[in-house]
Short mmCIF file of C-alpha atoms in Angstrom, two decimals:
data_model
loop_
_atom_site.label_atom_id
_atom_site.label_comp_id
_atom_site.label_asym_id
_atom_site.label_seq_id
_atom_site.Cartn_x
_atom_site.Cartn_y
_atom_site.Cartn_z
CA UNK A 1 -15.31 12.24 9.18
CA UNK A 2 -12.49 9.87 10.08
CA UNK A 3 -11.93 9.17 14.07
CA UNK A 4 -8.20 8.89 13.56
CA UNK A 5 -6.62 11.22 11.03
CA UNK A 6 -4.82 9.48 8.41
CA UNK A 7 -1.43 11.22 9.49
CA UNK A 8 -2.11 10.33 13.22
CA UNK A 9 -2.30 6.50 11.91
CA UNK A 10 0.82 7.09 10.07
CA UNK A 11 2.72 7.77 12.92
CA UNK A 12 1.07 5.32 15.17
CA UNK A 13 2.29 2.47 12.78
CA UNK A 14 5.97 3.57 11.80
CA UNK A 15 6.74 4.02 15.96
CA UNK A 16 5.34 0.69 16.25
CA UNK A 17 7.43 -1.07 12.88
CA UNK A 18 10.68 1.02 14.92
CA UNK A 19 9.76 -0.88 18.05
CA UNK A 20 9.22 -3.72 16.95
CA UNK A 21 13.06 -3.68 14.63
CA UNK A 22 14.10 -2.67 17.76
CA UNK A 23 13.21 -5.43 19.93
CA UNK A 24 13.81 -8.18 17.32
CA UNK A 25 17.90 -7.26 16.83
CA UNK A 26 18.10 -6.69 20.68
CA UNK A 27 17.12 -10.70 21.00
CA UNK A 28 20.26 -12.52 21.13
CA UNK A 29 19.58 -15.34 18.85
CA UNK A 30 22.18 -17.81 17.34
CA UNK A 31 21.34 -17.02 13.63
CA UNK A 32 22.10 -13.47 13.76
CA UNK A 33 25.70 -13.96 14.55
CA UNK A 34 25.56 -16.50 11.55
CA UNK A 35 26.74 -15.42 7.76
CA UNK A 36 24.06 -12.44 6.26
CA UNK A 37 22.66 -11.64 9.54
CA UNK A 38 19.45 -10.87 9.83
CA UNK A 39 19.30 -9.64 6.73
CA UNK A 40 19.13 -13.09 5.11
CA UNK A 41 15.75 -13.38 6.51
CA UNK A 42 12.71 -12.16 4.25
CA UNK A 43 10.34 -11.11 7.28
CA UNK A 44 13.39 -9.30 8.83
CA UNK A 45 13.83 -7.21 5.11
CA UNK A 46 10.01 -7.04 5.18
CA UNK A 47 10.11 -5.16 8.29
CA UNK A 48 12.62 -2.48 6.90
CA UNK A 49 10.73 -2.08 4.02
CA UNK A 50 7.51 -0.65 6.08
CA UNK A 51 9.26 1.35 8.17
CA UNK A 52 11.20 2.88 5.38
CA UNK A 53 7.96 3.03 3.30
CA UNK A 54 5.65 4.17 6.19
CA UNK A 55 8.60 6.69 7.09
CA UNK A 56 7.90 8.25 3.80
CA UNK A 57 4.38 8.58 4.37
CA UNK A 58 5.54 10.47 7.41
CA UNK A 59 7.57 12.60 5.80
CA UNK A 60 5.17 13.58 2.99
CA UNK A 61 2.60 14.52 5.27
CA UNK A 62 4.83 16.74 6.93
CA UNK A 63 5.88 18.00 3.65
CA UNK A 64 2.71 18.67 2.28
CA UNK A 65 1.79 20.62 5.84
CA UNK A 66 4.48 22.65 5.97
CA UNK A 67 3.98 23.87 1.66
CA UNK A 68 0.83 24.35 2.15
CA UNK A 69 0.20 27.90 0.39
CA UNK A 70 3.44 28.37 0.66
CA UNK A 71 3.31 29.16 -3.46
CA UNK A 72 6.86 27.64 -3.79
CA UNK A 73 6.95 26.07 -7.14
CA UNK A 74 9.92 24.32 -6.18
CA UNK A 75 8.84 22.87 -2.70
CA UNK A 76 5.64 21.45 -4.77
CA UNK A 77 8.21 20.12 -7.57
CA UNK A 78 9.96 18.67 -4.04
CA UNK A 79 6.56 17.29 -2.85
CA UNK A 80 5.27 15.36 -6.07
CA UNK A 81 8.84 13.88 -6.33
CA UNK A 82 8.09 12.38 -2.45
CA UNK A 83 4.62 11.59 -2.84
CA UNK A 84 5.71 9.58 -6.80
CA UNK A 85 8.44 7.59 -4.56
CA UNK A 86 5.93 6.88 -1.64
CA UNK A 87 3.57 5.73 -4.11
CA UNK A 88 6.17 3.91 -6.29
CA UNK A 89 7.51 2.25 -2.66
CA UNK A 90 3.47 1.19 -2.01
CA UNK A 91 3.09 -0.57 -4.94
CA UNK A 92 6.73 -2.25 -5.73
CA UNK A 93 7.50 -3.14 -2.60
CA UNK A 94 5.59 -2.85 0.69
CA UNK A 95 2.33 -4.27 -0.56
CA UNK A 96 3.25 -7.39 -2.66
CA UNK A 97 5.96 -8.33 -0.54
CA UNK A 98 4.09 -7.74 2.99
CA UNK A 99 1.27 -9.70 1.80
CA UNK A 100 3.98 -12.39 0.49
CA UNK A 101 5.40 -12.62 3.87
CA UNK A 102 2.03 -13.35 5.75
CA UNK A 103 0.45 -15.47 3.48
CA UNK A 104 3.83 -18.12 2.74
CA UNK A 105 4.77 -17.80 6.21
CA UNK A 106 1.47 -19.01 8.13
CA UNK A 107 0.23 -21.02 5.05
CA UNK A 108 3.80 -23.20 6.18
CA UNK A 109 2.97 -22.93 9.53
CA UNK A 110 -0.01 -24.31 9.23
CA UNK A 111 0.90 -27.08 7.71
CA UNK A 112 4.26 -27.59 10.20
CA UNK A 113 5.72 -24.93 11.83
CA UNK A 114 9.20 -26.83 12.08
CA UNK A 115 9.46 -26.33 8.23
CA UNK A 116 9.23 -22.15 8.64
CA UNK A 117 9.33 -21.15 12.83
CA UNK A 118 10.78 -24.28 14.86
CA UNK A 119 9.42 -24.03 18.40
CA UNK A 120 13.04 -23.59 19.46
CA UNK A 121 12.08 -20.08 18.27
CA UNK A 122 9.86 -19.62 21.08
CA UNK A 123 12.36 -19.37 23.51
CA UNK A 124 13.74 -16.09 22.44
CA UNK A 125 10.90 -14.28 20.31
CA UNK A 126 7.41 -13.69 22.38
CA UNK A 127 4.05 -14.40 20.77
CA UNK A 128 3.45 -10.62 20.07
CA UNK A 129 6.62 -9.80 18.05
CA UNK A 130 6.22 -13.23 16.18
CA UNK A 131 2.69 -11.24 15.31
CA UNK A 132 4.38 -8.00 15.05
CA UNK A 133 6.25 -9.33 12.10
CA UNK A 134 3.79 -12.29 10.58
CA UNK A 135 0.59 -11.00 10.77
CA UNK A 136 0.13 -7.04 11.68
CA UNK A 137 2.05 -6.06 8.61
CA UNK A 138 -0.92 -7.23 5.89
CA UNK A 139 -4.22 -4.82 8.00
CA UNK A 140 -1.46 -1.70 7.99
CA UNK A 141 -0.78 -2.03 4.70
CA UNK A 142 -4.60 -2.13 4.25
CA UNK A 143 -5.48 0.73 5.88
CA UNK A 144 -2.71 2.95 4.16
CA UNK A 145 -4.16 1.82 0.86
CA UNK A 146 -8.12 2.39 2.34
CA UNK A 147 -6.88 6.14 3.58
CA UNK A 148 -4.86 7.36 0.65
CA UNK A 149 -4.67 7.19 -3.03
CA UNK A 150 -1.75 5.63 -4.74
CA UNK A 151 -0.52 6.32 -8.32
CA UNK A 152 0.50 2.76 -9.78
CA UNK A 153 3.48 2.90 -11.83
CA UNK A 154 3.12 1.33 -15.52
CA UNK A 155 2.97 -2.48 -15.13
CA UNK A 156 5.72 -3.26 -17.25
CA UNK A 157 8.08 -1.08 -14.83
CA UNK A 158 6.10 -2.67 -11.85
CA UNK A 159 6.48 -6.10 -13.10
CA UNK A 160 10.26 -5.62 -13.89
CA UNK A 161 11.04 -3.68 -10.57
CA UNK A 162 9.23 -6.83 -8.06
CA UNK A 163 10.89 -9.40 -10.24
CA UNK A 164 14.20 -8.04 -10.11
CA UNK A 165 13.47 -7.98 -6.24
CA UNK A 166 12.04 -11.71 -6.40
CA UNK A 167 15.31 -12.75 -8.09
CA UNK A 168 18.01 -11.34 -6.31
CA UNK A 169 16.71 -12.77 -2.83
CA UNK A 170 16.70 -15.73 -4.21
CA UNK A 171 19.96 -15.53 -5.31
CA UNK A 172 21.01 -14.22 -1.94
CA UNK A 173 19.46 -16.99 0.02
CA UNK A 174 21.48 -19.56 -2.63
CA UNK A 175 24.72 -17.81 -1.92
CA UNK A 176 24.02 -18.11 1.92
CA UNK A 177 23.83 -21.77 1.28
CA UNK A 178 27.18 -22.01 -0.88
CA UNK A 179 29.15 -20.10 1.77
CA UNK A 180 27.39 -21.43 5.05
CA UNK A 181 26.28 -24.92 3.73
CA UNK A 182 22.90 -24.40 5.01
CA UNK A 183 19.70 -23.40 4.03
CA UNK A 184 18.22 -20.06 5.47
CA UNK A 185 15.03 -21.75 5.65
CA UNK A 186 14.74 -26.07 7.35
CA UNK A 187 12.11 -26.36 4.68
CA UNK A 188 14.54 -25.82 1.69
CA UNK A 189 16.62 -28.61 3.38
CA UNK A 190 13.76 -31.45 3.31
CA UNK A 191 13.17 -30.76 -0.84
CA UNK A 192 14.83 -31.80 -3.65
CA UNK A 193 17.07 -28.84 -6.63
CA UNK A 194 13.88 -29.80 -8.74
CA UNK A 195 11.18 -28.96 -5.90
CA UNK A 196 13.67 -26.05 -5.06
CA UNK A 197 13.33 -24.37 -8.32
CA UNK A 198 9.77 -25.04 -8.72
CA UNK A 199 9.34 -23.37 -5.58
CA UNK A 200 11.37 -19.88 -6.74
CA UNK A 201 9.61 -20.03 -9.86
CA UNK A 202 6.44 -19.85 -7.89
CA UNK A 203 7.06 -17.61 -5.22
CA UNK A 204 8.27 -15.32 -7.76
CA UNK A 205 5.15 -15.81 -10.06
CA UNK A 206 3.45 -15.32 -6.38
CA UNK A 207 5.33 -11.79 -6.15
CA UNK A 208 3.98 -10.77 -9.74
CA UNK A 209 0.73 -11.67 -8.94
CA UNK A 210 0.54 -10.30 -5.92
CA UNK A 211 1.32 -6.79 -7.31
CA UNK A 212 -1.73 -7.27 -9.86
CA UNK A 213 -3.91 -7.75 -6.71
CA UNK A 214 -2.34 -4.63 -5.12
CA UNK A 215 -3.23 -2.40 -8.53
CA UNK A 216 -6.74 -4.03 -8.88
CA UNK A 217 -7.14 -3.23 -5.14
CA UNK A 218 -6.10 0.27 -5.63
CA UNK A 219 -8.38 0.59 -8.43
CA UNK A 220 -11.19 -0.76 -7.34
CA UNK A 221 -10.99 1.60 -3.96
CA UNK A 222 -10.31 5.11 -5.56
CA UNK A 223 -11.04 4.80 -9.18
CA UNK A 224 -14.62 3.17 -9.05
CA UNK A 225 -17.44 5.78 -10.84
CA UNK A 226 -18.85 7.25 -8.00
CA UNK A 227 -22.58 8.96 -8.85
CA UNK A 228 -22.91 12.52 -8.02
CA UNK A 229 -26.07 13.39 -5.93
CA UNK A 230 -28.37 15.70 -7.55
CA UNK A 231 -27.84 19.29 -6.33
CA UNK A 232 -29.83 20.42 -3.79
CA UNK A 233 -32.29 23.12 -4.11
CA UNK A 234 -30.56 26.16 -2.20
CA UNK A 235 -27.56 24.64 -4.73
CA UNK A 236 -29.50 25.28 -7.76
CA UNK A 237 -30.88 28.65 -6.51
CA UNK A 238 -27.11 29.75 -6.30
CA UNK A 239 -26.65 28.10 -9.99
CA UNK A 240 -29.84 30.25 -11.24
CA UNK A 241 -28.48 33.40 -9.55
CA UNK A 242 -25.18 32.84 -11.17
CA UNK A 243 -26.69 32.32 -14.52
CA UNK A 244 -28.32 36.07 -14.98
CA UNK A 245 -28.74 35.47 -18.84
CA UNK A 246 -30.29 31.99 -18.76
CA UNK A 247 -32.81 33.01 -15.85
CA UNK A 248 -33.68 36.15 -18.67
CA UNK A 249 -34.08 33.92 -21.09
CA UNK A 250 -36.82 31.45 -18.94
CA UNK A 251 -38.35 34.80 -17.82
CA UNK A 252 -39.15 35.29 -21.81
CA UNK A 253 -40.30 32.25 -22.46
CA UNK A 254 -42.58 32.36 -19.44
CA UNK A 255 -43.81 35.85 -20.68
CA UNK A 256 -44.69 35.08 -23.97
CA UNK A 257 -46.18 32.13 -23.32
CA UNK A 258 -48.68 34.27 -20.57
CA UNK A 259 -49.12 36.54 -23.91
CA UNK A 260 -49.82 33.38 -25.81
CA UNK A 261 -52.46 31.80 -23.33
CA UNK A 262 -54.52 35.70 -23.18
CA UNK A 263 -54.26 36.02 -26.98
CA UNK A 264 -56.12 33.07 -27.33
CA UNK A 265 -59.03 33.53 -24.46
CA UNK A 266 -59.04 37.00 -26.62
CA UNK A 267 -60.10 35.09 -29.78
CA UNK A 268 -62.16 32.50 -27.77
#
């Protein structure tokens, strides 16, 4: 029995994705008054995308609670519809691109934070939120995927749906940089066009491959073969009482093979 009901969790970690949205857009930083906003920033869409996603979640449950034996074929029509976006949300979205966002941004910080978070940065956003956003987003996604099962859409569809994500960010980030001048990132400023399109092509081959490790993951967490324990005995009892004409038929065999075994002391 779980200690924390998967809907508690739910709601534990979209209140704390709200907070933390809320706190980040009430810090009065320079680069959100700049072109794009803080929607030019990947973590900052990130963030949006689990709340929206782990609103869903939220939703669902509730969904689910209130149609349950209701008998409405049309609330359940409602419901799957929910629970195939949630699902479809999961696996395009909040899992390849939250584990995107951790792993690129502390691999680069790492191996120099000026290139990703400058320590000017650490004047206006505290240590928690930087964690809020950077780190806490990959074991959240990790236990939604541990506590629930997920249908995968086809991978074509999947494939198609992250890449046409993967591409038009990086399209938005290179029209930031012809209307502003600047790079949303100071690592994009220290590379050459050639490293610069090496790098898309690999963060989007990153994003593709990342969404393979999400539908493995699913699959090897729900749809492992599991083996059944054999039944127990007050089980079987209730199988052999349900099962009048087999139990006759044993009976028969037992009593002609009793017949059997006195026939033949008989003859002895």
């Amino acid at each position: 029995m779980a200690l924390v009901p998967c809907q508690v969790l739910r709601v534990a970690i979209l209140l704390s994705y709200c907070s933390i949205l809320c706190n980040y857009k009430a810090i009065e930083m320079p680069s959100h008054q700049t072109y794009g906003g803080s929607w030019k920033f990947l973590t900052f869409i990130d963030l949006v995308i689990q709340a929206v996603f782990f609103g869903i979640c939220v939703l669902t449950d509730l969904s689910s609670l209130l149609t349950r034996g209701s008998g409405n074929q049309e609330q359940e029509r409602q419901l799957r519809k929910l629970i195939s976006l949630r699902d479809w949300t999961l696996a395009v979205l909040a899992f390849p691109v939250g584990v995107f966002v951790v792993a690129v941004f502390w691999t680069i910080y790492a191996y120099d934070r000026e290139m990703i978070y400058p320590r000017l940065l650490d004047n206006f956003i505290p240590g928690w939120l930087n964690h809020g956003m950077h780190t806490t987003v990959l074991p959240f996604i990790l236990i939604e995927m541990r506590t629930s099962h997920h249908q995968y859409p086809s991978r074509s569809s999947g494939l198609a749906a992250i890449c046409t994500f993967s591409v038009g960010y990086i399209l938005w980030v290179c029209w930031i940089h012809h209307v502003t001048g600047m790079w949303v990132y100071p690592f994009l400023e220290h590379i050459g066009s050639g490293a610069r399109i090496i790098f898309f092509g690999s963060t989007t081959l990153l994003m593709n491959s990342l969404y393979l490790l999400g539908e493995a993951l699913n699959s090897y967490i729900w749809d492992a073969p599991r083996t059944k324990p054999p039944p127990s005995q007050d089980t079987q009892s209730s199988l052999n009482y349900a099962n009048p004409v087999k139990n006759l038929c044993k009976d028969k065999q037992t009593l002609e093979g009793l017949e059997r075994q006195e026939l033949e002391r008989v003859v002895i």
